[in-house]
Amino acid sequence: MQQLWQMILVQIREFYRNPGILFWTLGFPILMAWGLGIAFTKQGEPVKHVAWVNENSSSKTITNFIGADLNHKKIGNDKSGYTDYIFEKATWNEAIQMIKRGKVAMIILEKGDSLQYQLDPKNPEAQLAQLQISYALKNGNITADSNEIQTFSQVGTRYIDFLIPGLMAMNIMMSCMWGISYTLIDRRGKKLLRRMVATPMNKSLFLFSHLITRIMMSAIEATLLLTFAYLYFDISIQGSYTALISMIIAGNVIFFGLAVLTSSRTSNTQIGNGLINVVVMPMMVSSGIFFSYHNFPDWITPVIEKLPLTLMADNIRSIFIEGAGFSQVWPALAILTGTGTLFYLIGLKIYKWY
């Protein structure tokens, strides 16, 4: 028992004598909880956006429903709370584009004397919006609603069409950050980098070889994911394959640069885990991979849109479901490639090989 107690004390001393481990183990989870709490805990009523289409229709149902509030309408009651619905007036094509980009979950089409709810029945947010609006339109009598519910028939409007491009972008990030950063930190901790530097090895080529390997792995992963999505979900690429390949390469460049910068100093794998997570976790949660980042408060949306994962996911999604080509995505390609190169040069400058 005395030996066991002494060994426990050794582990505890190693833990609290390393400030880095102490911060990433105890402090970082609190910071993450604080950040996500701010992002997801909105003050006041939640806000939801709905596309409203009225093309050559004499119906005034939505206009009368909204009243003097222009495009805002609070729906709910004191017991269940209120939701502030914003009705975005748009043409049919604009509304479809909003759906594809995750800005709205449902379209209300005023057709003749009735309404038509256009939505994906597998999207719970759209289902809830339809029920709440229908309930409010009929003054609480949901059975009196004779309006039609239509399932989206346009390509790219399903939730799975939104999800697959985001997963492809996230795979590139995770592959680079864990496959490169953690590997380099682990090798430094085991003195392997020191031994390799002692050989006639070009340091830049050593790091560059990781980028080439990750691009090759990303090509294999993307091919397998696309094949599965096509066979099982009938998902196809509407845009340019050249643009998609270029975006995959640019995504690898930006996260390769981040991986080199993240792994440039520490040799402790526990600190390395924390550094990688501080890069990966905020983007994985907020960049619109599993749900639209427009669900976040408006003040943080401009920041989210500039994150590397958001930029990559949005442009891959536009290639998949909006038919974007190289001319539409080249600004994002330039930003990702340039920023990744800058991160790599900074990381190489401060890199700790010994």
Short mmCIF file of C-alpha atoms in Angstrom, two decimals:
data_model
loop_
_atom_site.label_atom_id
_atom_site.label_comp_id
_atom_site.label_asym_id
_atom_site.label_seq_id
_atom_site.Cartn_x
_atom_site.Cartn_y
_atom_site.Cartn_z
CA MET A 1 0.00 0.00 0.00
CA GLN A 2 2.90 2.38 0.75
CA GLN A 3 4.38 1.70 -2.69
CA LEU A 4 1.01 2.27 -4.36
CA TRP A 5 0.53 5.56 -2.49
CA GLN A 6 3.98 6.80 -3.51
CA MET A 7 3.32 5.96 -7.16
CA ILE A 8 0.00 7.84 -7.01
CA LEU A 9 1.83 10.87 -5.57
CA VAL A 10 4.34 10.70 -8.42
CA GLN A 11 1.53 10.86 -10.99
CA ILE A 12 -0.15 13.75 -9.18
CA ARG A 13 3.11 15.73 -8.94
CA GLU A 14 3.81 15.23 -12.66
CA PHE A 15 0.33 16.54 -13.36
CA TYR A 16 0.29 19.76 -11.33
CA ARG A 17 3.94 20.66 -12.01
CA ASN A 18 3.16 21.02 -15.72
CA PRO A 19 1.07 24.19 -16.20
CA GLY A 20 0.25 23.24 -19.80
CA ILE A 21 -1.36 19.95 -18.83
CA LEU A 22 -3.14 21.65 -15.94
CA PHE A 23 -4.66 24.27 -18.24
CA TRP A 24 -5.76 21.91 -21.04
CA THR A 25 -7.20 19.38 -18.60
CA LEU A 26 -9.00 21.72 -16.19
CA GLY A 27 -9.22 25.15 -17.82
CA PHE A 28 -9.97 24.37 -21.44
CA PRO A 29 -13.25 22.45 -20.81
CA ILE A 30 -14.52 25.44 -18.82
CA LEU A 31 -13.62 27.82 -21.65
CA MET A 32 -15.36 25.56 -24.17
CA ALA A 33 -18.48 25.40 -22.00
CA TRP A 34 -18.44 29.20 -21.71
CA GLY A 35 -18.02 29.73 -25.47
CA LEU A 36 -20.65 27.21 -26.51
CA GLY A 37 -22.99 28.47 -23.80
CA ILE A 38 -22.81 31.97 -25.28
CA ALA A 39 -23.33 30.60 -28.80
CA PHE A 40 -26.29 28.35 -28.07
CA THR A 41 -28.00 30.11 -25.18
CA LYS A 42 -29.71 32.99 -26.90
CA GLN A 43 -31.23 35.78 -24.87
CA GLY A 44 -34.94 36.43 -25.40
CA GLU A 45 -37.05 34.55 -27.91
CA PRO A 46 -35.37 32.20 -30.39
CA VAL A 47 -35.36 33.46 -33.98
CA LYS A 48 -36.21 31.30 -37.00
CA HIS A 49 -36.19 32.25 -40.66
CA VAL A 50 -38.76 31.08 -43.22
CA ALA A 51 -38.71 31.79 -46.96
CA TRP A 52 -41.95 33.38 -48.17
CA VAL A 53 -42.79 33.16 -51.87
CA ASN A 54 -45.72 34.99 -53.44
CA GLU A 55 -45.33 35.04 -57.21
CA ASN A 56 -48.35 36.35 -59.11
CA SER A 57 -50.75 35.28 -56.36
CA SER A 58 -53.68 37.32 -55.08
CA SER A 59 -53.45 35.65 -51.66
CA LYS A 60 -52.81 37.98 -48.73
CA THR A 61 -52.70 35.26 -46.06
CA ILE A 62 -49.14 35.86 -44.90
CA THR A 63 -49.38 39.64 -45.34
CA ASN A 64 -52.44 39.78 -43.10
CA PHE A 65 -50.88 37.31 -40.67
CA ILE A 66 -47.70 39.36 -40.24
CA GLY A 67 -49.61 42.63 -39.97
CA ALA A 68 -47.73 45.80 -39.20
CA ASP A 69 -44.55 44.02 -38.12
CA LEU A 70 -43.32 43.87 -41.74
CA ASN A 71 -41.60 40.46 -41.79
CA HIS A 72 -41.59 39.56 -38.08
CA LYS A 73 -44.17 37.50 -36.20
CA LYS A 74 -43.98 36.14 -32.67
CA ILE A 75 -45.63 32.73 -32.38
CA GLY A 76 -46.28 30.80 -29.19
CA ASN A 77 -47.78 31.33 -25.75
CA ASP A 78 -46.74 32.18 -22.20
CA LYS A 79 -46.41 28.53 -21.16
CA SER A 80 -44.32 27.16 -24.03
CA GLY A 81 -42.56 30.44 -24.82
CA TYR A 82 -42.44 32.48 -28.00
CA THR A 83 -40.48 32.09 -31.24
CA ASP A 84 -39.74 35.12 -33.40
CA TYR A 85 -40.32 34.07 -37.02
CA ILE A 86 -38.77 36.19 -39.77
CA PHE A 87 -40.50 35.75 -43.13
CA GLU A 88 -37.90 36.34 -45.85
CA LYS A 89 -39.78 37.41 -48.97
CA ALA A 90 -38.08 35.93 -52.03
CA THR A 91 -38.56 34.50 -55.48
CA TRP A 92 -38.79 30.73 -55.86
CA ASN A 93 -35.18 30.42 -57.03
CA GLU A 94 -33.94 32.61 -54.18
CA ALA A 95 -35.89 30.51 -51.68
CA ILE A 96 -34.38 27.27 -53.01
CA GLN A 97 -30.91 28.80 -52.70
CA MET A 98 -31.69 29.75 -49.08
CA ILE A 99 -32.68 26.14 -48.36
CA LYS A 100 -29.50 24.78 -49.93
CA ARG A 101 -27.32 27.15 -47.91
CA GLY A 102 -29.11 26.39 -44.65
CA LYS A 103 -30.43 29.93 -44.14
CA VAL A 104 -34.03 28.71 -43.86
CA ALA A 105 -35.60 25.34 -43.13
CA MET A 106 -38.93 25.78 -44.91
CA ILE A 107 -40.60 27.63 -47.77
CA ILE A 108 -44.16 29.00 -47.62
CA LEU A 109 -45.61 29.38 -51.10
CA GLU A 110 -48.77 31.45 -51.49
CA LYS A 111 -50.60 29.70 -54.29
CA GLY A 112 -54.05 30.88 -55.31
CA ASP A 113 -56.19 31.20 -52.18
CA SER A 114 -54.19 28.72 -50.11
CA LEU A 115 -50.70 28.14 -48.77
CA GLN A 116 -48.24 25.41 -49.63
CA TYR A 117 -45.59 24.36 -47.12
CA GLN A 118 -42.43 23.17 -48.89
CA LEU A 119 -40.09 21.25 -46.59
CA ASP A 120 -37.95 18.18 -46.01
CA PRO A 121 -40.05 15.86 -43.79
CA LYS A 122 -36.84 14.42 -42.31
CA ASN A 123 -35.79 17.83 -41.01
CA PRO A 124 -37.22 18.25 -37.47
CA GLU A 125 -36.65 22.02 -37.49
CA ALA A 126 -38.79 22.36 -40.62
CA GLN A 127 -41.49 20.11 -39.16
CA LEU A 128 -41.68 22.20 -35.98
CA ALA A 129 -41.83 25.46 -37.95
CA GLN A 130 -44.68 24.14 -40.10
CA LEU A 131 -46.68 23.04 -37.06
CA GLN A 132 -46.18 26.30 -35.18
CA ILE A 133 -47.07 28.53 -38.14
CA SER A 134 -50.04 26.38 -39.11
CA TYR A 135 -51.30 26.44 -35.51
CA ALA A 136 -50.99 30.21 -35.37
CA LEU A 137 -52.66 30.78 -38.73
CA LYS A 138 -55.72 28.79 -37.64
CA ASN A 139 -55.90 30.45 -34.21
CA GLY A 140 -54.96 27.34 -32.32
CA ASN A 141 -57.12 24.87 -34.26
CA ILE A 142 -54.52 22.76 -36.05
CA THR A 143 -57.16 20.42 -37.51
CA ALA A 144 -58.69 23.31 -39.44
CA ASP A 145 -55.54 23.75 -41.54
CA SER A 146 -56.31 22.65 -45.10
CA ASN A 147 -53.07 23.97 -46.55
CA GLU A 148 -50.93 21.58 -48.53
CA ILE A 149 -47.60 20.13 -47.38
CA GLN A 150 -45.14 19.33 -50.17
CA THR A 151 -41.85 17.46 -49.97
CA PHE A 152 -38.91 19.08 -51.73
CA SER A 153 -38.30 17.60 -55.18
CA GLN A 154 -35.35 19.84 -56.14
CA VAL A 155 -31.83 18.41 -56.14
CA GLY A 156 -29.78 19.43 -53.11
CA THR A 157 -32.60 20.39 -50.74
CA ARG A 158 -32.45 17.33 -48.47
CA TYR A 159 -30.60 17.36 -45.16
CA ILE A 160 -28.26 14.64 -46.38
CA ASP A 161 -27.30 16.87 -49.32
CA PHE A 162 -26.29 19.50 -46.76
CA LEU A 163 -24.45 17.00 -44.55
CA ILE A 164 -22.19 15.07 -46.97
CA PRO A 165 -20.11 18.07 -48.21
CA GLY A 166 -19.65 19.21 -44.61
CA LEU A 167 -18.43 15.75 -43.58
CA MET A 168 -15.94 15.79 -46.46
CA ALA A 169 -14.52 19.12 -45.26
CA MET A 170 -14.41 17.93 -41.64
CA ASN A 171 -12.54 14.74 -42.63
CA ILE A 172 -9.82 16.85 -44.25
CA MET A 173 -9.43 18.94 -41.10
CA MET A 174 -9.34 15.95 -38.75
CA SER A 175 -6.96 14.02 -40.99
CA CYS A 176 -4.46 16.89 -41.11
CA MET A 177 -4.68 18.03 -37.51
CA TRP A 178 -4.47 14.60 -35.91
CA GLY A 179 -2.50 12.81 -38.63
CA ILE A 180 0.19 15.50 -38.87
CA SER A 181 0.21 17.49 -35.61
CA TYR A 182 -0.07 14.57 -33.22
CA THR A 183 2.43 12.48 -35.19
CA LEU A 184 5.05 15.25 -35.15
CA ILE A 185 4.53 16.00 -31.44
CA ASP A 186 4.81 12.30 -30.60
CA ARG A 187 8.01 11.95 -32.66
CA ARG A 188 9.53 14.98 -30.95
CA GLY A 189 8.69 13.54 -27.53
CA LYS A 190 10.37 10.23 -28.46
CA LYS A 191 13.50 12.06 -29.78
CA LEU A 192 12.84 10.74 -33.29
CA LEU A 193 12.87 14.22 -34.87
CA ARG A 194 16.30 14.84 -33.35
CA ARG A 195 17.65 11.66 -34.88
CA MET A 196 16.14 12.46 -38.28
CA VAL A 197 17.67 15.96 -38.28
CA ALA A 198 21.07 14.35 -37.67
CA THR A 199 20.75 12.67 -41.07
CA PRO A 200 21.21 14.54 -44.41
CA MET A 201 17.49 15.28 -44.50
CA ASN A 202 15.88 18.42 -45.91
CA LYS A 203 13.61 19.69 -43.12
CA SER A 204 11.14 21.40 -45.43
CA LEU A 205 10.80 18.31 -47.61
CA PHE A 206 10.20 16.21 -44.50
CA LEU A 207 7.24 18.37 -43.53
CA PHE A 208 6.09 18.72 -47.15
CA SER A 209 5.93 14.93 -47.46
CA HIS A 210 3.17 14.96 -44.84
CA LEU A 211 1.12 17.31 -47.03
CA ILE A 212 1.45 15.08 -50.09
CA THR A 213 0.49 12.02 -48.03
CA ARG A 214 -2.59 13.78 -46.62
CA ILE A 215 -3.72 14.89 -50.09
CA MET A 216 -3.46 11.30 -51.29
CA MET A 217 -5.39 10.05 -48.25
CA SER A 218 -8.03 12.77 -48.72
CA ALA A 219 -8.52 11.68 -52.33
CA ILE A 220 -9.15 8.10 -51.21
CA GLU A 221 -11.47 9.16 -48.37
CA ALA A 222 -13.43 11.53 -50.63
CA THR A 223 -13.81 8.87 -53.32
CA LEU A 224 -15.15 6.33 -50.84
CA LEU A 225 -17.55 8.85 -49.27
CA LEU A 226 -18.82 10.04 -52.65
CA THR A 227 -19.30 6.47 -53.87
CA PHE A 228 -21.28 5.56 -50.77
CA ALA A 229 -23.37 8.77 -50.96
CA TYR A 230 -24.14 8.17 -54.63
CA LEU A 231 -25.11 4.50 -54.21
CA TYR A 232 -27.10 4.85 -50.98
CA PHE A 233 -28.47 8.42 -51.03
CA ASP A 234 -28.40 9.14 -54.76
CA ILE A 235 -26.19 12.20 -54.25
CA SER A 236 -24.29 13.50 -57.27
CA ILE A 237 -22.01 16.48 -57.87
CA GLN A 238 -23.81 19.24 -59.75
CA GLY A 239 -20.77 21.47 -60.26
CA SER A 240 -17.21 21.19 -61.54
CA TYR A 241 -15.01 18.24 -60.57
CA THR A 242 -11.96 20.43 -61.18
CA ALA A 243 -13.25 22.93 -58.65
CA LEU A 244 -13.91 20.13 -56.14
CA ILE A 245 -10.40 18.68 -56.53
CA SER A 246 -8.90 22.16 -56.18
CA MET A 247 -10.92 22.79 -53.03
CA ILE A 248 -9.78 19.48 -51.50
CA ILE A 249 -6.13 20.42 -52.18
CA ALA A 250 -6.64 23.94 -50.77
CA GLY A 251 -8.29 22.48 -47.67
CA ASN A 252 -5.30 20.24 -47.11
CA VAL A 253 -2.94 23.21 -47.52
CA ILE A 254 -4.70 25.37 -44.92
CA PHE A 255 -4.92 22.60 -42.33
CA PHE A 256 -1.39 21.38 -43.10
CA GLY A 257 -0.16 24.89 -42.27
CA LEU A 258 -2.22 24.93 -39.08
CA ALA A 259 -0.95 21.45 -38.16
CA VAL A 260 2.70 22.47 -38.55
CA LEU A 261 2.13 25.65 -36.53
CA THR A 262 0.26 23.77 -33.80
CA SER A 263 3.00 21.14 -33.47
CA SER A 264 5.93 23.54 -33.76
CA ARG A 265 7.01 23.70 -30.09
CA THR A 266 5.64 21.16 -27.63
CA SER A 267 6.88 17.61 -27.12
CA ASN A 268 4.19 16.68 -24.60
CA THR A 269 1.36 14.69 -26.18
CA GLN A 270 -1.15 15.78 -23.52
CA ILE A 271 -0.48 19.44 -24.29
CA GLY A 272 -0.57 18.53 -27.98
CA ASN A 273 -4.04 17.02 -27.52
CA GLY A 274 -5.22 20.28 -26.00
CA LEU A 275 -3.69 22.42 -28.75
CA ILE A 276 -5.24 20.29 -31.48
CA ASN A 277 -8.62 20.35 -29.76
CA VAL A 278 -8.55 24.13 -29.36
CA VAL A 279 -8.21 24.36 -33.16
CA VAL A 280 -10.56 21.52 -34.10
CA MET A 281 -13.45 21.65 -31.64
CA PRO A 282 -14.70 25.24 -32.14
CA MET A 283 -14.72 24.82 -35.92
CA MET A 284 -16.32 21.39 -35.82
CA VAL A 285 -19.17 22.74 -33.68
CA SER A 286 -19.71 26.13 -35.30
CA SER A 287 -18.77 25.80 -38.99
CA GLY A 288 -22.05 24.38 -40.25
CA ILE A 289 -21.09 20.73 -40.61
CA PHE A 290 -24.07 19.08 -38.90
CA PHE A 291 -26.42 22.07 -38.77
CA SER A 292 -26.53 25.55 -40.25
CA TYR A 293 -24.33 28.12 -38.52
CA HIS A 294 -27.15 30.62 -39.10
CA ASN A 295 -28.65 29.13 -35.91
CA PHE A 296 -25.98 31.04 -33.99
CA PRO A 297 -26.58 34.65 -32.87
CA ASP A 298 -26.21 37.22 -35.64
CA TRP A 299 -23.24 38.95 -34.00
CA ILE A 300 -21.01 35.87 -34.29
CA THR A 301 -22.03 34.75 -37.79
CA PRO A 302 -19.53 37.03 -39.64
CA VAL A 303 -16.70 35.52 -37.55
CA ILE A 304 -17.85 31.95 -38.24
CA GLU A 305 -18.03 32.61 -41.99
CA LYS A 306 -14.31 33.46 -42.03
CA LEU A 307 -13.17 30.24 -40.30
CA PRO A 308 -11.19 27.89 -42.60
CA LEU A 309 -13.57 24.96 -42.12
CA THR A 310 -16.62 27.16 -42.81
CA LEU A 311 -15.05 28.56 -45.97
CA MET A 312 -14.16 25.09 -47.21
CA ALA A 313 -17.51 23.48 -46.30
CA ASP A 314 -19.57 26.29 -47.85
CA ASN A 315 -17.68 26.13 -51.14
CA ILE A 316 -17.71 22.32 -51.36
CA ARG A 317 -21.45 22.49 -50.65
CA SER A 318 -21.92 25.05 -53.43
CA ILE A 319 -20.10 22.73 -55.85
CA PHE A 320 -22.26 19.78 -54.80
CA ILE A 321 -25.74 21.30 -54.76
CA GLU A 322 -25.54 24.68 -56.52
CA GLY A 323 -23.47 23.67 -59.54
CA ALA A 324 -20.59 26.05 -58.76
CA GLY A 325 -17.51 25.98 -60.95
CA PHE A 326 -13.90 27.11 -60.63
CA SER A 327 -14.81 30.74 -61.35
CA GLN A 328 -17.15 30.80 -58.32
CA VAL A 329 -14.78 29.19 -55.80
CA TRP A 330 -11.40 30.65 -56.78
CA PRO A 331 -11.54 33.47 -54.15
CA ALA A 332 -11.92 30.84 -51.42
CA LEU A 333 -9.12 28.78 -53.00
CA ALA A 334 -6.80 31.78 -52.91
CA ILE A 335 -7.65 32.60 -49.27
CA LEU A 336 -7.22 29.02 -48.05
CA THR A 337 -3.98 28.41 -49.96
CA GLY A 338 -2.45 31.76 -49.02
CA THR A 339 -3.37 31.48 -45.34
CA GLY A 340 -2.15 27.88 -45.17
CA THR A 341 1.19 28.85 -46.72
CA LEU A 342 1.57 31.70 -44.22
CA PHE A 343 0.84 29.38 -41.28
CA TYR A 344 3.38 26.88 -42.61
CA LEU A 345 6.14 29.50 -42.98
CA ILE A 346 5.53 30.81 -39.44
CA GLY A 347 5.51 27.28 -38.06
CA LEU A 348 8.71 26.38 -39.91
CA LYS A 349 10.41 29.53 -38.59
CA ILE A 350 9.74 28.67 -34.94
CA TYR A 351 9.86 24.89 -35.32
CA LYS A 352 11.58 23.02 -32.49
CA TRP A 353 13.40 19.98 -33.86
CA TYR A 354 15.26 18.96 -30.69
#
